[in-house]
mmCIF file of C-alpha atoms in Angstrom:
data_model
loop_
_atom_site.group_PDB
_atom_site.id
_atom_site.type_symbol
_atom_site.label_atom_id
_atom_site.label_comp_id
_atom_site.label_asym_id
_atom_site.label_seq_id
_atom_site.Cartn_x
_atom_site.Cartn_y
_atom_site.Cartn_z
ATOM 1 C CA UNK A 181 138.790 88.145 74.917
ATOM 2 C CA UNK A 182 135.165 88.853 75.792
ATOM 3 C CA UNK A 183 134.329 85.264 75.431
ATOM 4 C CA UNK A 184 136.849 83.535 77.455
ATOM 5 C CA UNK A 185 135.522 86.570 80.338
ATOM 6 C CA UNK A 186 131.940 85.948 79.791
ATOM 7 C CA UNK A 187 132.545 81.338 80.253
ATOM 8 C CA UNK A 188 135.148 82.450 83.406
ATOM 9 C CA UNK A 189 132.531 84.700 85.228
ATOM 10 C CA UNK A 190 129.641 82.118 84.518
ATOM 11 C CA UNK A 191 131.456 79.303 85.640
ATOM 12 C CA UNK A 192 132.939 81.325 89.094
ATOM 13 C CA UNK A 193 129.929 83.084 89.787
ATOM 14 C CA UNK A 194 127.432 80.330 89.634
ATOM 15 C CA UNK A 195 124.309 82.016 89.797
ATOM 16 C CA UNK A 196 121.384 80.929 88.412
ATOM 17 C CA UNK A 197 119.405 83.832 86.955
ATOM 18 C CA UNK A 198 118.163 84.810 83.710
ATOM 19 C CA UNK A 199 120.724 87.075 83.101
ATOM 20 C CA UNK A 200 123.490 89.446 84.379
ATOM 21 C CA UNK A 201 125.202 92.439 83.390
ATOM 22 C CA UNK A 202 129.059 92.516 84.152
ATOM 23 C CA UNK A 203 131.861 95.494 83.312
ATOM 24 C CA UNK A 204 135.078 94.520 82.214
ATOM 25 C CA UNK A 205 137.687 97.241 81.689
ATOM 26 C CA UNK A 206 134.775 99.952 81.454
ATOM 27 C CA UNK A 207 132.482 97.474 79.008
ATOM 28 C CA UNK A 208 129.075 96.138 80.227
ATOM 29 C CA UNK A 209 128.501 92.997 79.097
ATOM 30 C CA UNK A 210 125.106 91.612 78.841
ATOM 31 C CA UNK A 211 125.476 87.914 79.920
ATOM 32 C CA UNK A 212 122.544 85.647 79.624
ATOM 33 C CA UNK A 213 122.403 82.675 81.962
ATOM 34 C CA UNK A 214 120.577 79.613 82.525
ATOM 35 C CA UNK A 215 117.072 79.867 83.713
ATOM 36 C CA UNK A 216 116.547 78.687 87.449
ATOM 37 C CA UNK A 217 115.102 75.057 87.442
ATOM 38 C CA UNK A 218 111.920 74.685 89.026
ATOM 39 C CA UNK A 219 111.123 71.397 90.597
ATOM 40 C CA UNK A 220 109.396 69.762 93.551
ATOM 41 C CA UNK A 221 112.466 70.106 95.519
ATOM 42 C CA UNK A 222 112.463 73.945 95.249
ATOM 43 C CA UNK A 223 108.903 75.091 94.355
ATOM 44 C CA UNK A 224 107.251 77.599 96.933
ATOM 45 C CA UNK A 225 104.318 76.641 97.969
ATOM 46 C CA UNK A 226 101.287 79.060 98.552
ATOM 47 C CA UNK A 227 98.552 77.847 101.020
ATOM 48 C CA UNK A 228 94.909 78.699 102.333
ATOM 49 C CA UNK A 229 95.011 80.899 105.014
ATOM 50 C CA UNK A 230 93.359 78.557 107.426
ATOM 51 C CA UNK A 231 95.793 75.649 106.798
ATOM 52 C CA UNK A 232 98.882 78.612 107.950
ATOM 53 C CA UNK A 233 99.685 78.513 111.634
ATOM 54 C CA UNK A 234 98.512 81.476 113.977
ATOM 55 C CA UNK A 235 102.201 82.597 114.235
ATOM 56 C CA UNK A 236 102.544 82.451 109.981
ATOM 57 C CA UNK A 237 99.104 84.401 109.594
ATOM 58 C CA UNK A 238 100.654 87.367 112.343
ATOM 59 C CA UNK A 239 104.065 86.866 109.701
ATOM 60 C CA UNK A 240 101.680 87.523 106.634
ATOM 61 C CA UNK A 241 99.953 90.805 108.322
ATOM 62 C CA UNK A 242 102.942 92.053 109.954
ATOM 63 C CA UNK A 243 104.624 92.105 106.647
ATOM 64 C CA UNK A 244 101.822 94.208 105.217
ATOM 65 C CA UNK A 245 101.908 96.562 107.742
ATOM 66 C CA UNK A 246 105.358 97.465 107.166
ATOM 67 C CA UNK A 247 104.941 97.882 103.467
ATOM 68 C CA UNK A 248 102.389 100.581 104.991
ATOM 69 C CA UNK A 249 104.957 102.014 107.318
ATOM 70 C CA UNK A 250 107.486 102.074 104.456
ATOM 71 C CA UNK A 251 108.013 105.163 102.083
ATOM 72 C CA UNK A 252 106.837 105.159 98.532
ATOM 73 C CA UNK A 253 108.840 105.230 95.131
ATOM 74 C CA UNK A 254 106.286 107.144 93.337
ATOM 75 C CA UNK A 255 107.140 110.713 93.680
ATOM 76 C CA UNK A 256 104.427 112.256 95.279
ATOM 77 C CA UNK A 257 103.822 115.253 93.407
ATOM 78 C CA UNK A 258 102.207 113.405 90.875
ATOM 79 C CA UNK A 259 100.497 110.980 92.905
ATOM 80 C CA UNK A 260 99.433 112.787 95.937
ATOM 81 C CA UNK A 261 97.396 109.809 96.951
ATOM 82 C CA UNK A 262 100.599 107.718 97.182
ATOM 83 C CA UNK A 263 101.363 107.735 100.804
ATOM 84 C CA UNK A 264 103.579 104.260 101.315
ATOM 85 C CA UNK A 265 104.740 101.809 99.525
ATOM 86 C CA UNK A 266 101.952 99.691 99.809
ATOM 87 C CA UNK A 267 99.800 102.498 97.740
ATOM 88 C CA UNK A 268 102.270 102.416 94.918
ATOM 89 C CA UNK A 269 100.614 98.726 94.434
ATOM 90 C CA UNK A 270 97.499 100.676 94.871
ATOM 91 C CA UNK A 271 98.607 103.139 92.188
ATOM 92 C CA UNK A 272 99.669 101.044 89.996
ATOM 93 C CA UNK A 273 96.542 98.718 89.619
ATOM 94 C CA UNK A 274 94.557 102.160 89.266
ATOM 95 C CA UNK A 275 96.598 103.074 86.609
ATOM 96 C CA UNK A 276 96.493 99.929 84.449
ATOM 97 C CA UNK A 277 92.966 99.288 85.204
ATOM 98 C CA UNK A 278 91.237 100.315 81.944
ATOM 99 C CA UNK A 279 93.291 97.717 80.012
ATOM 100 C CA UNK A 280 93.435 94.825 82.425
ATOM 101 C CA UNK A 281 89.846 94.126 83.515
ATOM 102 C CA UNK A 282 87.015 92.919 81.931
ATOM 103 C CA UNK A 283 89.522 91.941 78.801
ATOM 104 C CA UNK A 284 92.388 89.769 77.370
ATOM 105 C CA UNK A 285 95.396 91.172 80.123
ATOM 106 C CA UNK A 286 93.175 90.396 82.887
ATOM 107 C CA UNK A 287 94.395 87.094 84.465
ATOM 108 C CA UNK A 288 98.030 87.121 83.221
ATOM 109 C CA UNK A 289 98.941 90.820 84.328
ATOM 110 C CA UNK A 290 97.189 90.381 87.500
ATOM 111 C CA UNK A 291 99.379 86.810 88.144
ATOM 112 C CA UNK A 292 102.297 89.122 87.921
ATOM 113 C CA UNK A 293 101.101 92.065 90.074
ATOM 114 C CA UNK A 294 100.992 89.024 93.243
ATOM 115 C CA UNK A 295 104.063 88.089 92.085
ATOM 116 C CA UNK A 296 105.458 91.459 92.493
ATOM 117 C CA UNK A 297 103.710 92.062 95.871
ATOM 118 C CA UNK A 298 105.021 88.360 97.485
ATOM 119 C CA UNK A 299 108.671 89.814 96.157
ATOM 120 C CA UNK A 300 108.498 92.888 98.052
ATOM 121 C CA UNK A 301 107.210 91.279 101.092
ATOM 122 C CA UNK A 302 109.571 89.189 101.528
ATOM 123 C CA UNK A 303 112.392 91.406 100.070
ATOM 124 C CA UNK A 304 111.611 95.145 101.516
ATOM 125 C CA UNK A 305 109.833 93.457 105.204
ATOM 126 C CA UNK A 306 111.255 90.630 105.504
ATOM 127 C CA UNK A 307 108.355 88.296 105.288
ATOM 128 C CA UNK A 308 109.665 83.935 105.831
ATOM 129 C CA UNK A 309 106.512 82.977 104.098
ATOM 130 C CA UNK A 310 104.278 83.015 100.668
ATOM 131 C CA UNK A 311 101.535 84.486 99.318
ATOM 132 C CA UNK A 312 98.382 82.945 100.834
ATOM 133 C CA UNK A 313 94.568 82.981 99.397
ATOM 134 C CA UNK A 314 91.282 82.422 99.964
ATOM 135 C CA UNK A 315 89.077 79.778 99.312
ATOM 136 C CA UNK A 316 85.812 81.318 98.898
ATOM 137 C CA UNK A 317 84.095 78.156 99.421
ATOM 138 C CA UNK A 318 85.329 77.274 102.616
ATOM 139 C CA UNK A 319 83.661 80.427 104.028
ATOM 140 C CA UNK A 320 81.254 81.384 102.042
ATOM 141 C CA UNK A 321 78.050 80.455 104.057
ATOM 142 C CA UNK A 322 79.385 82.158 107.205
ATOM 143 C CA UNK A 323 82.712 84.507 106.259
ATOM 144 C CA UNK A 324 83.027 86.098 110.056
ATOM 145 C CA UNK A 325 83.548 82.834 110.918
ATOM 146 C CA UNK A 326 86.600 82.474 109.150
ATOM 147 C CA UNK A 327 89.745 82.450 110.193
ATOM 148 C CA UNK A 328 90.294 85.648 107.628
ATOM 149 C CA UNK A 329 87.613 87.646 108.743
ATOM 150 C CA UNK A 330 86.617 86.825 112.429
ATOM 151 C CA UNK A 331 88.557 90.342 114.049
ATOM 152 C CA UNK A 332 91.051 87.959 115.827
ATOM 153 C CA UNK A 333 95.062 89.330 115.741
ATOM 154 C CA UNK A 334 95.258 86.788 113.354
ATOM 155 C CA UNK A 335 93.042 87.496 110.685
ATOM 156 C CA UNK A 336 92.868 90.264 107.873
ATOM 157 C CA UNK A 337 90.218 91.679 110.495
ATOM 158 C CA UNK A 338 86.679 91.419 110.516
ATOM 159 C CA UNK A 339 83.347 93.179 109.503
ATOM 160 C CA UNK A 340 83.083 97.305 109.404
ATOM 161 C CA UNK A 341 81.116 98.514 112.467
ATOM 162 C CA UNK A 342 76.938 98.543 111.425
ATOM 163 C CA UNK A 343 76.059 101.591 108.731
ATOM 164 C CA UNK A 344 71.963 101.863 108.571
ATOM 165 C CA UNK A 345 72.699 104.031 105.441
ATOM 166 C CA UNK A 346 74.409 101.334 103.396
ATOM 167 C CA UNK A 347 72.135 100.472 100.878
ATOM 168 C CA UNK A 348 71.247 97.552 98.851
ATOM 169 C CA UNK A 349 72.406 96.917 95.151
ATOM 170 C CA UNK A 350 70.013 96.683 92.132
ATOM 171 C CA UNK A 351 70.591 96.128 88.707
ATOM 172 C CA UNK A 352 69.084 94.391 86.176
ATOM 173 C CA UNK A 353 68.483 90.606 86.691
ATOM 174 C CA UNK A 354 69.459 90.490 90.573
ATOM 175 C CA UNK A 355 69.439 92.386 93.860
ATOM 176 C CA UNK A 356 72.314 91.885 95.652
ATOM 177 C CA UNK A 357 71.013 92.881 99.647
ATOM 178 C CA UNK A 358 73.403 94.730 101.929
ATOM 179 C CA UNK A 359 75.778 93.443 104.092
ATOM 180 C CA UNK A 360 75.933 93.051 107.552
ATOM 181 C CA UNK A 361 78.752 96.291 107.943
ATOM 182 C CA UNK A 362 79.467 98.873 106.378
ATOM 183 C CA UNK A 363 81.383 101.072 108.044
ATOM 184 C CA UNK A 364 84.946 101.307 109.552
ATOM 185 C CA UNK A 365 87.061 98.095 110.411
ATOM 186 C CA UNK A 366 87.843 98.255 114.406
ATOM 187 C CA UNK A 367 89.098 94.935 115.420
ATOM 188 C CA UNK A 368 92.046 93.200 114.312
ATOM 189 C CA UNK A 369 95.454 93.894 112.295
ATOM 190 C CA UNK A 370 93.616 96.888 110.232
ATOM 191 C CA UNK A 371 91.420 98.081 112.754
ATOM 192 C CA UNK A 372 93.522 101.330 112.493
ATOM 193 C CA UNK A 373 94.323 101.446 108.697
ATOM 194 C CA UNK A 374 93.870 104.655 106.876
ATOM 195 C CA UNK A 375 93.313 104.484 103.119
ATOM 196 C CA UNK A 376 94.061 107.034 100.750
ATOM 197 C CA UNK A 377 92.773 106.887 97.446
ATOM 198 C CA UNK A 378 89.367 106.489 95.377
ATOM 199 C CA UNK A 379 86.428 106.061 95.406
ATOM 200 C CA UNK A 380 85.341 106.118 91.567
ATOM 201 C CA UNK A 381 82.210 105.466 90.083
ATOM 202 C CA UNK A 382 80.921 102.351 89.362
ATOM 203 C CA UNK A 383 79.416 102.873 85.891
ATOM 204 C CA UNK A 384 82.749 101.321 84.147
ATOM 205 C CA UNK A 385 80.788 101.607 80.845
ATOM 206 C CA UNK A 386 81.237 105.169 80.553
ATOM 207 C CA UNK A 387 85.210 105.224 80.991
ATOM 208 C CA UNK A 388 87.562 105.775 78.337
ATOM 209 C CA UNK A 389 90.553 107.236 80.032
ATOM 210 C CA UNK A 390 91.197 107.288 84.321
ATOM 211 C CA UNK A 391 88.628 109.317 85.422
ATOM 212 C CA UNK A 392 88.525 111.306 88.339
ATOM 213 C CA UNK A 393 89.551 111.632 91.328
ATOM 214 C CA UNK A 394 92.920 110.196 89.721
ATOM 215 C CA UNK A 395 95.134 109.691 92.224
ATOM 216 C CA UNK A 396 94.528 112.953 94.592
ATOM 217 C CA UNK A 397 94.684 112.213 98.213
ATOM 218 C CA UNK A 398 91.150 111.165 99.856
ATOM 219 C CA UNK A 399 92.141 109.619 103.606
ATOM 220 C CA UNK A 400 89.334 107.597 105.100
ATOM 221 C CA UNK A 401 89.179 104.612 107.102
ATOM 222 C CA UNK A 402 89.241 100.864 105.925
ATOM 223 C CA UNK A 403 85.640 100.016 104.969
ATOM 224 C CA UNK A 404 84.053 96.585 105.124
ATOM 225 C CA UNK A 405 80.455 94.577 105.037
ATOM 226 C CA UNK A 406 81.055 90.945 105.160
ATOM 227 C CA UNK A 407 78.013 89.785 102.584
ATOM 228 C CA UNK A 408 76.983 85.783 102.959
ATOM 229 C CA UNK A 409 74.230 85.724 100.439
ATOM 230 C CA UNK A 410 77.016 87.166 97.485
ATOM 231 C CA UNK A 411 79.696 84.406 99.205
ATOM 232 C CA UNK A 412 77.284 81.643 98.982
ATOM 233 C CA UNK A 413 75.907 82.329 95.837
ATOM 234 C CA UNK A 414 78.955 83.671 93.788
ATOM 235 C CA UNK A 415 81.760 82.189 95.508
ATOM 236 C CA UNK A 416 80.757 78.246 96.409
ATOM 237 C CA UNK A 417 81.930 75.111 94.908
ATOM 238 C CA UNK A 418 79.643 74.449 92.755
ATOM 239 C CA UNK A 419 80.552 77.598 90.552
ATOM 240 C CA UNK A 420 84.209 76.862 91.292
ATOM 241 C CA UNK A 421 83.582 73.516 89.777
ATOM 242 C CA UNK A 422 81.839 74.811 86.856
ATOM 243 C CA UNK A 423 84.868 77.035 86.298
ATOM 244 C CA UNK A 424 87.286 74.273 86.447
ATOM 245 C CA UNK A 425 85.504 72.398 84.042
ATOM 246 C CA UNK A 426 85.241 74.963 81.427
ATOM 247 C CA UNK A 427 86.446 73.453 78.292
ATOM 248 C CA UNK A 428 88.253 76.786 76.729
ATOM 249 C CA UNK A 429 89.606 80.155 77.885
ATOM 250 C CA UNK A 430 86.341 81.598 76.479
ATOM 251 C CA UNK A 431 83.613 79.798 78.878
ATOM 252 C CA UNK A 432 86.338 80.359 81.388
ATOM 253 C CA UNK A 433 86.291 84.109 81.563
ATOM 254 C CA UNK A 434 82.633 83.728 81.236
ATOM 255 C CA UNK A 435 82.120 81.778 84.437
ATOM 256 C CA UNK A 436 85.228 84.085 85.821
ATOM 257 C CA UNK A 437 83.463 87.429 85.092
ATOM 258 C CA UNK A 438 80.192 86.494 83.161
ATOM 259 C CA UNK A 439 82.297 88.367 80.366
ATOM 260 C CA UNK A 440 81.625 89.630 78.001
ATOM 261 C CA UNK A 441 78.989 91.695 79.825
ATOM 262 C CA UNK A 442 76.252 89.203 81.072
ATOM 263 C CA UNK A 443 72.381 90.371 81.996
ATOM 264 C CA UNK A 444 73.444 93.173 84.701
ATOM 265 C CA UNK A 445 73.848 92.511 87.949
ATOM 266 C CA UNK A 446 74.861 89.070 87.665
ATOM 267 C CA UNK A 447 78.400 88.592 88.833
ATOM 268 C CA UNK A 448 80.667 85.965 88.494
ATOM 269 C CA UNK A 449 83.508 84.030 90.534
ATOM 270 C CA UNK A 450 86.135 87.413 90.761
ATOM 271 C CA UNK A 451 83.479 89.739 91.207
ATOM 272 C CA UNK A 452 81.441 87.471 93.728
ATOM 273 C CA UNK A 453 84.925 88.107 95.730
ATOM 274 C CA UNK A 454 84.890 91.416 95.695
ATOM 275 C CA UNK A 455 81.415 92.014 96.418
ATOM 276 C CA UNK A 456 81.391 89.739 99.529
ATOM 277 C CA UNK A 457 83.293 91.933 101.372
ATOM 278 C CA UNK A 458 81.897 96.040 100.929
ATOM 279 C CA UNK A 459 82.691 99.367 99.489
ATOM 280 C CA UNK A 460 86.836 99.077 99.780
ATOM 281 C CA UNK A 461 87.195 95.849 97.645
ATOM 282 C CA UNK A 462 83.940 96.648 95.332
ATOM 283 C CA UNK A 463 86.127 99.903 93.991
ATOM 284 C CA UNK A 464 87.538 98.597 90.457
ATOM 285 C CA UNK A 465 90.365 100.894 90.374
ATOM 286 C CA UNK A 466 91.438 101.048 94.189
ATOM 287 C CA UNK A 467 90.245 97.509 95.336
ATOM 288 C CA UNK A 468 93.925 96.304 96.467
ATOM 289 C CA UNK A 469 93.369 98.987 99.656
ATOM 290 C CA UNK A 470 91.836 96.081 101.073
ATOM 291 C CA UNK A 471 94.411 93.785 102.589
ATOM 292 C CA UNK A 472 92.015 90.684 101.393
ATOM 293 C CA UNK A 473 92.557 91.781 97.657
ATOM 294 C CA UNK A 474 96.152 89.917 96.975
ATOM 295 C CA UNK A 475 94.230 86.993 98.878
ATOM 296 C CA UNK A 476 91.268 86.899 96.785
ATOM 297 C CA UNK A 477 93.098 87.251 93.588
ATOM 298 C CA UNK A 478 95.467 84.066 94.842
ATOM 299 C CA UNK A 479 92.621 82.100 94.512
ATOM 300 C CA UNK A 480 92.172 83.095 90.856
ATOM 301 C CA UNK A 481 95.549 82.355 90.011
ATOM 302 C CA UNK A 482 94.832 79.392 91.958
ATOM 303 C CA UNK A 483 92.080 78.524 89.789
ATOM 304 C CA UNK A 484 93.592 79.615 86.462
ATOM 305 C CA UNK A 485 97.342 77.489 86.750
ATOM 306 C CA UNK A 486 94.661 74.307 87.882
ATOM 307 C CA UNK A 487 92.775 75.049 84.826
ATOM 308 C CA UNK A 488 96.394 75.971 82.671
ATOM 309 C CA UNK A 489 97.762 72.096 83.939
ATOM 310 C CA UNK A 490 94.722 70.174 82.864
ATOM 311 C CA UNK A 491 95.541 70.225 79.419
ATOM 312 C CA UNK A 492 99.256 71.662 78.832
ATOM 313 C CA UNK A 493 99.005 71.440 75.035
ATOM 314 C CA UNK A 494 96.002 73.859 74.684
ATOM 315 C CA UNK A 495 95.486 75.945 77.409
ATOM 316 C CA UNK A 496 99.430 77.073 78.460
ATOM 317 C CA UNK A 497 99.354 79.799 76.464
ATOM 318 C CA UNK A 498 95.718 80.154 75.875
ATOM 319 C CA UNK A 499 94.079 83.502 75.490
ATOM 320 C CA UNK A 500 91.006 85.561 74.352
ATOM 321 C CA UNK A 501 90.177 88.964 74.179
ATOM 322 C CA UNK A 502 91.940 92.690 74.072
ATOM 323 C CA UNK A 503 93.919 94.630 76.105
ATOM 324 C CA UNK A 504 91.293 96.953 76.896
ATOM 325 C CA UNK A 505 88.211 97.232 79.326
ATOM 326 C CA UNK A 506 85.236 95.321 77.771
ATOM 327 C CA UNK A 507 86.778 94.586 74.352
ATOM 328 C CA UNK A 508 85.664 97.969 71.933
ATOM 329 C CA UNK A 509 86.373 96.575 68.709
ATOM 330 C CA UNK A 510 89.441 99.219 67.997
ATOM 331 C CA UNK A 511 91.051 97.279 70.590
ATOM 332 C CA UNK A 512 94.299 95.027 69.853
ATOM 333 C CA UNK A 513 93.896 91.131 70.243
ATOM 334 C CA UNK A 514 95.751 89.657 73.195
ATOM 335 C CA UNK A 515 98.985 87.498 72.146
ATOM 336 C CA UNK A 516 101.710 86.057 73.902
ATOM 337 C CA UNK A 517 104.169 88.716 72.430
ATOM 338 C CA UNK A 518 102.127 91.804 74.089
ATOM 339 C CA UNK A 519 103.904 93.663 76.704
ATOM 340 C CA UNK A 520 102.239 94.388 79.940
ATOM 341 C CA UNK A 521 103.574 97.666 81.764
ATOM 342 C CA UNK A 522 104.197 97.321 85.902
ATOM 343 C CA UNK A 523 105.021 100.930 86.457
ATOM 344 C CA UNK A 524 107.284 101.834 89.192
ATOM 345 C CA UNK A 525 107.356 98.110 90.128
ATOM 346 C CA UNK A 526 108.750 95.990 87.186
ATOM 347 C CA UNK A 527 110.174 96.641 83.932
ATOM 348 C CA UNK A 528 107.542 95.558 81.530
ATOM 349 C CA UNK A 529 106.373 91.631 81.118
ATOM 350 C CA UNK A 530 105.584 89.928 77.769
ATOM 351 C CA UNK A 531 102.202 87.915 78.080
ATOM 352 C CA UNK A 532 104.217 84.969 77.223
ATOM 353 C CA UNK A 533 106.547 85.348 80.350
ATOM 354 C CA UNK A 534 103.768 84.738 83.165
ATOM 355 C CA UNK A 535 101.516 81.848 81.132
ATOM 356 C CA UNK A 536 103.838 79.424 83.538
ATOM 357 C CA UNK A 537 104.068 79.512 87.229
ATOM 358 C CA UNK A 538 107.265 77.513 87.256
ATOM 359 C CA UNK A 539 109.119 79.208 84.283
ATOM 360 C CA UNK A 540 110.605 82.803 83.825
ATOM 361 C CA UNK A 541 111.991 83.409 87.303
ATOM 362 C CA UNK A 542 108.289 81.592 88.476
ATOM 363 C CA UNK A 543 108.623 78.805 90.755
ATOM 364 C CA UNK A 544 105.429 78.562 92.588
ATOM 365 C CA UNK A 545 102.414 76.176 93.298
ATOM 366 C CA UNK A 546 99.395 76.148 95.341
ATOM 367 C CA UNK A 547 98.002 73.628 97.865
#
């Protein structure tokens, strides 16, 4: 009786998903369906910021403004810091971060995290479009003249107003100077954002569980310096190339993050990204306060599902590393049956369910 239920509702219902849960006569029935095809004819595609209109740019930012202006799921007496739904993205990365930087989880948990975000932009604000990036390259000689940083109503804002106090960086092999900021954001979409949580310190050596301040509640304004000598000598095309042509996950994390650890102070294409643009995105743990974050790490998945489709049969599913920060050696290899945890925003993710941008409820490319 079950089965002839299960083949009518399939058949009637028509939905392509990867599977449904249906009650008949007070029994839920677990039904699984086939998985959406993904083809040229469907695939969403995610573009550059500069090739989107004006109008689809204003789309983008308006859409992230409401996720500020919308309330969080997180309940706030644990995560005081938590202020919108946009911070339980912010929450969530903080959480997670010990096991998916600097190690195995890194690029497949993070593809899933934009995932996540494009879903509830489009789903919880209504957003028409995709998730766009940024090509570092494009920019990276002069990034206020961008068309993502140049303080128009159309940009992710510019530069933080001049801070004589920020200082340079030093460590080890190079000194990265300061940027030309520093201080609060006042032009543009954000010139009025408030975020919430952070900082933490930047010795990420030292950590072995989330240290403080946790998620307590620390308002302050948006924070930028727009840095052209870590753009233009982290983030241009030559590097991106060398990335590209890495020959195995292993050189590719290297070039990626110089990881495992590198001579200090040598950073590599993610953290080039990060650096370029001041104190809100340099913040390990809290980075995605800055609207630029999902954008930056769209050009990593960028870069990774290129990488991925030069060679199906042995980099698909290719992986190295642990699922903790830096690799400690009592850490647990990374394999494609490893669950990844989402918090509040997903049920948990094998590693094997994100390898493939156009499989597993994935049907996106970039341009």
């Amino acid at each position: 009786m079950i089965g002839f239920y299960q083949s009518f509702l399939v058949i009637a219902l028509g939905v392509l998903v990867s599977a449904a849960d249906f009650s008949l006569f007070g029994i839920t029935i677990d039904i699984p369906l086939p998985e959406r095809s993904c083809g040229n004819h469907n695939r969403d595609v995610r573009k550059e910021w500069g090739e989107l209109k004006r109008a689809e740019r204003i789309d983008y930012t308006n859409a992230v403004l409401c996720m500020q202006g919308k309330p969080q799921h997180l309940p706030r007496e644990e995560y005081p810091g938590v202020r919108n739904r946009f911070d339980d993205f912010v929450a969530t990365h903080i959480n997670y971060t010990l096991n998916v930087h600097l190690s195995g989880l890194f690029l497949p948990w993070h593809r899933h995290f934009l995932w996540l975000w494009e879903k509830a932009l489009r789903e919880e604000c209504g957003y028409p479009g995709h998730l766009p990036y940024w090509n570092w390259p494009l920019w990276s000689e002069n990034l206020k003249a961008s068309p993502l940083f140049d303080c128009s109503d159309s940009s992710l804002s510019g530069d933080g107003e001049y801070n004589p106090g920020e200082q340079s960086l030093s460590g080890g092999a190079v000194t990265i100077p300061r940027g030309s900021g520093g201080g609060c954001v006042r032009c543009g979409p954000f010139k009025d954002m408030q975020i919430h949580m952070g900082p933490f310190d930047r010795n990420i050596v030292s950590f072995a569980k989330l240290p403080a301040p946790g998620f307590d509640y620390n308002p302050r304004c948006l924070n930028r310096s727009l840095n052209n000598f870590v753009s233009s000598n982290y983030d241009n095309e030559t590097i991106v190339d060398r990335l590209l042509a890495a020959p195995n996950m292993s050189d590719f994390q290297t070039v990626m993050d110089y990881w495992p650890a590198r001579p200090k102070g040598v950073l590599g294409v993610h953290g080039g990204g990060h650096f370029s643009l001041g104190a809100t995105l340099q913040d390990l743990f809290t980075s995605p306060q800055d609207p630029a974050f999902m954008l930056h790490h769209g050009m990593i998945d960028r870069l990774w599902s290129i990488w991925q489709a030069k060679d199906e049969d042995h980099r698909r599913f290719a992986l190295n590393g642990t699922n903790m920060l830096l690799n400690p050696p009592n850490a647990t290899l990374v394999t494609v049956d490893m669950e990844m945890e989402f918090g509040v925003l997903d049920r948990p993710r094998s590693v094997g369910e994100v390898m493939d941008p156009t499989r597993y409820g994935y049907c996106y490319s970039y341009s």
